[in-house]
Coordinates of C-alpha atoms in Angstrom, one line a residue:
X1 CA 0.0 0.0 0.0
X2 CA 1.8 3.2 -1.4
X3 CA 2.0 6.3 1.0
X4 CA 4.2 9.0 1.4
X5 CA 2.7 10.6 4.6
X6 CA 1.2 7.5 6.3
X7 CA 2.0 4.5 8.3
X8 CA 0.5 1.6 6.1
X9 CA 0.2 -0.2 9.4
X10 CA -2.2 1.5 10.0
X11 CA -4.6 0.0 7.6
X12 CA -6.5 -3.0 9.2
X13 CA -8.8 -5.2 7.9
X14 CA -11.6 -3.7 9.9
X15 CA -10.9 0.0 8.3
X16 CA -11.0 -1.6 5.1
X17 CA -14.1 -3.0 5.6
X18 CA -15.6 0.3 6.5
X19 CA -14.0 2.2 4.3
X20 CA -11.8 4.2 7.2
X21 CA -8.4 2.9 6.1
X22 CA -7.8 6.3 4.0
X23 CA -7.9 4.6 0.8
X24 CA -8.8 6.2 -2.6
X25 CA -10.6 5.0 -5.7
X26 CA -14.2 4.6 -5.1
X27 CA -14.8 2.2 -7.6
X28 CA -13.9 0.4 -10.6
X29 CA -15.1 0.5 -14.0
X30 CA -16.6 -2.7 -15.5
X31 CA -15.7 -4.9 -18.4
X32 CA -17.7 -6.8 -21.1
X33 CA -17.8 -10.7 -20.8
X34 CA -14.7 -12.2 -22.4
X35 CA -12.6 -9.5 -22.1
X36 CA -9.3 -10.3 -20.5
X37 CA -9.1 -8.7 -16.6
X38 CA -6.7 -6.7 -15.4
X39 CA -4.8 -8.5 -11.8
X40 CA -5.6 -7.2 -8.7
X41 CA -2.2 -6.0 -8.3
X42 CA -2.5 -4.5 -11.2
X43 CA -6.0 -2.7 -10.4
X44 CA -4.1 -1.6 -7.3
X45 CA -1.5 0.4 -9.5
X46 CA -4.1 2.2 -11.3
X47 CA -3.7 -0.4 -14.6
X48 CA -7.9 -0.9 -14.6
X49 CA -9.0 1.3 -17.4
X50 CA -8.8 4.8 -16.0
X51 CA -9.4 4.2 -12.4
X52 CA -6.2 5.3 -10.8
X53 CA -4.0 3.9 -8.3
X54 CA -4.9 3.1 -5.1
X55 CA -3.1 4.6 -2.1
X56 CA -3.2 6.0 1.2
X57 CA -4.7 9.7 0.9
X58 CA -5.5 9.8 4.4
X59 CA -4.5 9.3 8.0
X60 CA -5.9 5.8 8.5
X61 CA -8.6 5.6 11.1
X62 CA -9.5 9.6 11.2
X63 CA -12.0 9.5 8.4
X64 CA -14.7 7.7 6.6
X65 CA -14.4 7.9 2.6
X66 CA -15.6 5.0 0.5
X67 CA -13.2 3.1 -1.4
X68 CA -13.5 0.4 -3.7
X69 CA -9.6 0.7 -3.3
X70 CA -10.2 -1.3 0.2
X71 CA -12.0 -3.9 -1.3
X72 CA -9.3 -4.6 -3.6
X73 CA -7.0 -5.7 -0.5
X74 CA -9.8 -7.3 1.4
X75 CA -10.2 -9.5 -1.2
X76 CA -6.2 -9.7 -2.0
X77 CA -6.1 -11.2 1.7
X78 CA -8.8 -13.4 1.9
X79 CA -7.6 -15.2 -1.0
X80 CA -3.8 -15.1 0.4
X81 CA -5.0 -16.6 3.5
X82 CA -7.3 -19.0 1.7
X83 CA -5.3 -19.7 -0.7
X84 CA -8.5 -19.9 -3.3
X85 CA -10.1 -17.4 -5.6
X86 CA -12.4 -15.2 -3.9
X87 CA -15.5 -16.6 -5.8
X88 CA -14.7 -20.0 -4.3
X89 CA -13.9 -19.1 -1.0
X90 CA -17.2 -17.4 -0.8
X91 CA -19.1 -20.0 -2.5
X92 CA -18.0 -22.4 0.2
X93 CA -18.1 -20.4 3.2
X94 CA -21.0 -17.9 2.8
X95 CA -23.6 -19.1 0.3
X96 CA -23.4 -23.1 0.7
X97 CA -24.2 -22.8 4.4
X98 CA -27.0 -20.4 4.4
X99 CA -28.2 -22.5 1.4
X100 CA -28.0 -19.6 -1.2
X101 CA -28.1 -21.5 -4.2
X102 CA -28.1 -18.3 -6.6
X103 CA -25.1 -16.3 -5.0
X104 CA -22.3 -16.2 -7.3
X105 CA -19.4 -13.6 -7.9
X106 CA -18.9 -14.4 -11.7
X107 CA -21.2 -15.0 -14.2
X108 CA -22.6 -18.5 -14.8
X109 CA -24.5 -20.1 -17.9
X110 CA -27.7 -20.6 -15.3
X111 CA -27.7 -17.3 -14.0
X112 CA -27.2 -15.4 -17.2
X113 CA -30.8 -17.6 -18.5
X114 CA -32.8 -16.6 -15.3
X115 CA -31.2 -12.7 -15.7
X116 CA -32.8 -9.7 -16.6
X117 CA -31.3 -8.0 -19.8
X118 CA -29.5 -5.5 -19.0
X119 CA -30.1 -1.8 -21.0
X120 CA -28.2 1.3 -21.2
X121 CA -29.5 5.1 -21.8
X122 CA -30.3 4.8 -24.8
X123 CA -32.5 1.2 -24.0
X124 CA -30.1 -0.9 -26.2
X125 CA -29.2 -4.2 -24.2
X126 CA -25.9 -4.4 -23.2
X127 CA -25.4 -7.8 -21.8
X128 CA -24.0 -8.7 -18.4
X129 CA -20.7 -6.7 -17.3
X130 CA -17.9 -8.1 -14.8
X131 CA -15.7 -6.4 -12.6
X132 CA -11.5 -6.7 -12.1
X133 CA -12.4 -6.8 -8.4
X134 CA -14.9 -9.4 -7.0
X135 CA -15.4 -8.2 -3.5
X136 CA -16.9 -4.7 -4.8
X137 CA -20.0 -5.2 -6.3
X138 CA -20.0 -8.3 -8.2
X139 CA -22.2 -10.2 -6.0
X140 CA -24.8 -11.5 -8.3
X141 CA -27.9 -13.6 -6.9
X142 CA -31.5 -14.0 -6.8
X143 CA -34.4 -11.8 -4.8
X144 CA -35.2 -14.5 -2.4
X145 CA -31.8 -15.0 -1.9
X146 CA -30.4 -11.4 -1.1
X147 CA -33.3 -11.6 1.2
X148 CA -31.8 -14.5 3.1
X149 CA -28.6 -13.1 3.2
X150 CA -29.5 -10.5 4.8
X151 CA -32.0 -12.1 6.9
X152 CA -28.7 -14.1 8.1
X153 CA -27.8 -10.9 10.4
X154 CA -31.1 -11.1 12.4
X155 CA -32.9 -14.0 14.9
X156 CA -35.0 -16.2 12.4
X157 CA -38.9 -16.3 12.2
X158 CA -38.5 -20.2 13.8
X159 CA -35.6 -18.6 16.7
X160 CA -32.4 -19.5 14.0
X161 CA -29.8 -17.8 15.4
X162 CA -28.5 -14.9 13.7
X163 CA -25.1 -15.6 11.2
X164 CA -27.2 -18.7 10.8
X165 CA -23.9 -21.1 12.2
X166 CA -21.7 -18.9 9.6
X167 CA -20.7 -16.3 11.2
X168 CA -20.9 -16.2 15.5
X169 CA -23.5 -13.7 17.0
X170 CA -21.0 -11.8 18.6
X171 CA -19.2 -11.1 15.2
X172 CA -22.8 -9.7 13.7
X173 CA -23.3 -7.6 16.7
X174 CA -19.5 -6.1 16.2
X175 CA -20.2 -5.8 12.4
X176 CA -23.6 -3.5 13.2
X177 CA -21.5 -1.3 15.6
X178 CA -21.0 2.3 14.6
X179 CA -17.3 2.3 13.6
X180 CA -15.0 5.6 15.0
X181 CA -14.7 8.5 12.6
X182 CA -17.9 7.5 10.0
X183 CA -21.2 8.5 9.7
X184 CA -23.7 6.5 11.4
X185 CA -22.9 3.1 10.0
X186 CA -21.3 -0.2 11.2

């Protein structure tokens, strides 16, 4: 993580997550199916179409500005830890265990056929874009689905707990605390 003013140390995985590590790029342009994606090290050194680099622009931890530029790294290091893509790690440990049969990060056959068609301004379709970056905005699923994902962060109508056995109830309640330096938000 390139700064000249700041300690990258301090940029954590929680100030990634909510977008207080002083990170820039909001977000990231998409691409059309097929065409080859830029690496996440290379997104990271501004090589994603005319994004920019991402860098420290901030004292880590004072402010809250969103950053797709966080993302980047969240995802860089749950994949070095896992030592999987991103879309598999999820796959096995998010959507498979709260039975979300629809949640994907890339673009499948079966989802494109159950799909909306997608239009621009001028109401020409445009098919389905994709994203360099999976952990910012590519989560693609069904209504019903989203809906139980997020339903996963509350008690259940039959008293499931919440995180549903994925994630611990003490780790929901920490991720709906206001976090220091943002705006109302966890």
């Amino acid at each position: 993580i390139r700064s000249t003013k700041f300690d990258p140390n301090g940029v954590t995985p929680r100030r990634l997550i909510s977008h207080t590590a002083g990170l820039t790029v909001h977000g990231f342009k998409d691409y059309r199916q097929g065409v080859p994606l830029p690496s996440l090290v290379e997104v990271l050194e501004g090589k994603n179409k005319d994004d920019g680099a991402v860098f420290i622009k901030w004292e880590p931890g004072t402010t809250n500005v969103y950053s797709g530029g966080g993302f980047v790294i969240a995802q860089m290091i749950i994949e070095d830890v896992s030592g999987e893509p991103f879309a598999e790690f999820m796959r096995r440990e998010v959507a498979q265990p709260l039975g979300l049969s629809s949640l994907e990060w890339v673009w499948t056959p079966d989802l494109e056929r159950r799909a909306p068609t997608p239009y621009d301004d001028k109401q020409k379709p445009v098919g389905y874009r994709q994203l360099a970056v999976q952990a910012i905005g590519s989560g693609i699923c069904t209504v019903p689905d989203f809906a139980r994902f997020v339903a996963a962060a509350v008690t259940g109508p039959h008293n499931e707990p919440v995180g549903r056995g994925v994630l611990k109830p003490e780790t929901i309640s920490i991720m709906l605390q206001t976090q220091p330096n943002i705006t109302p938000s966890g």
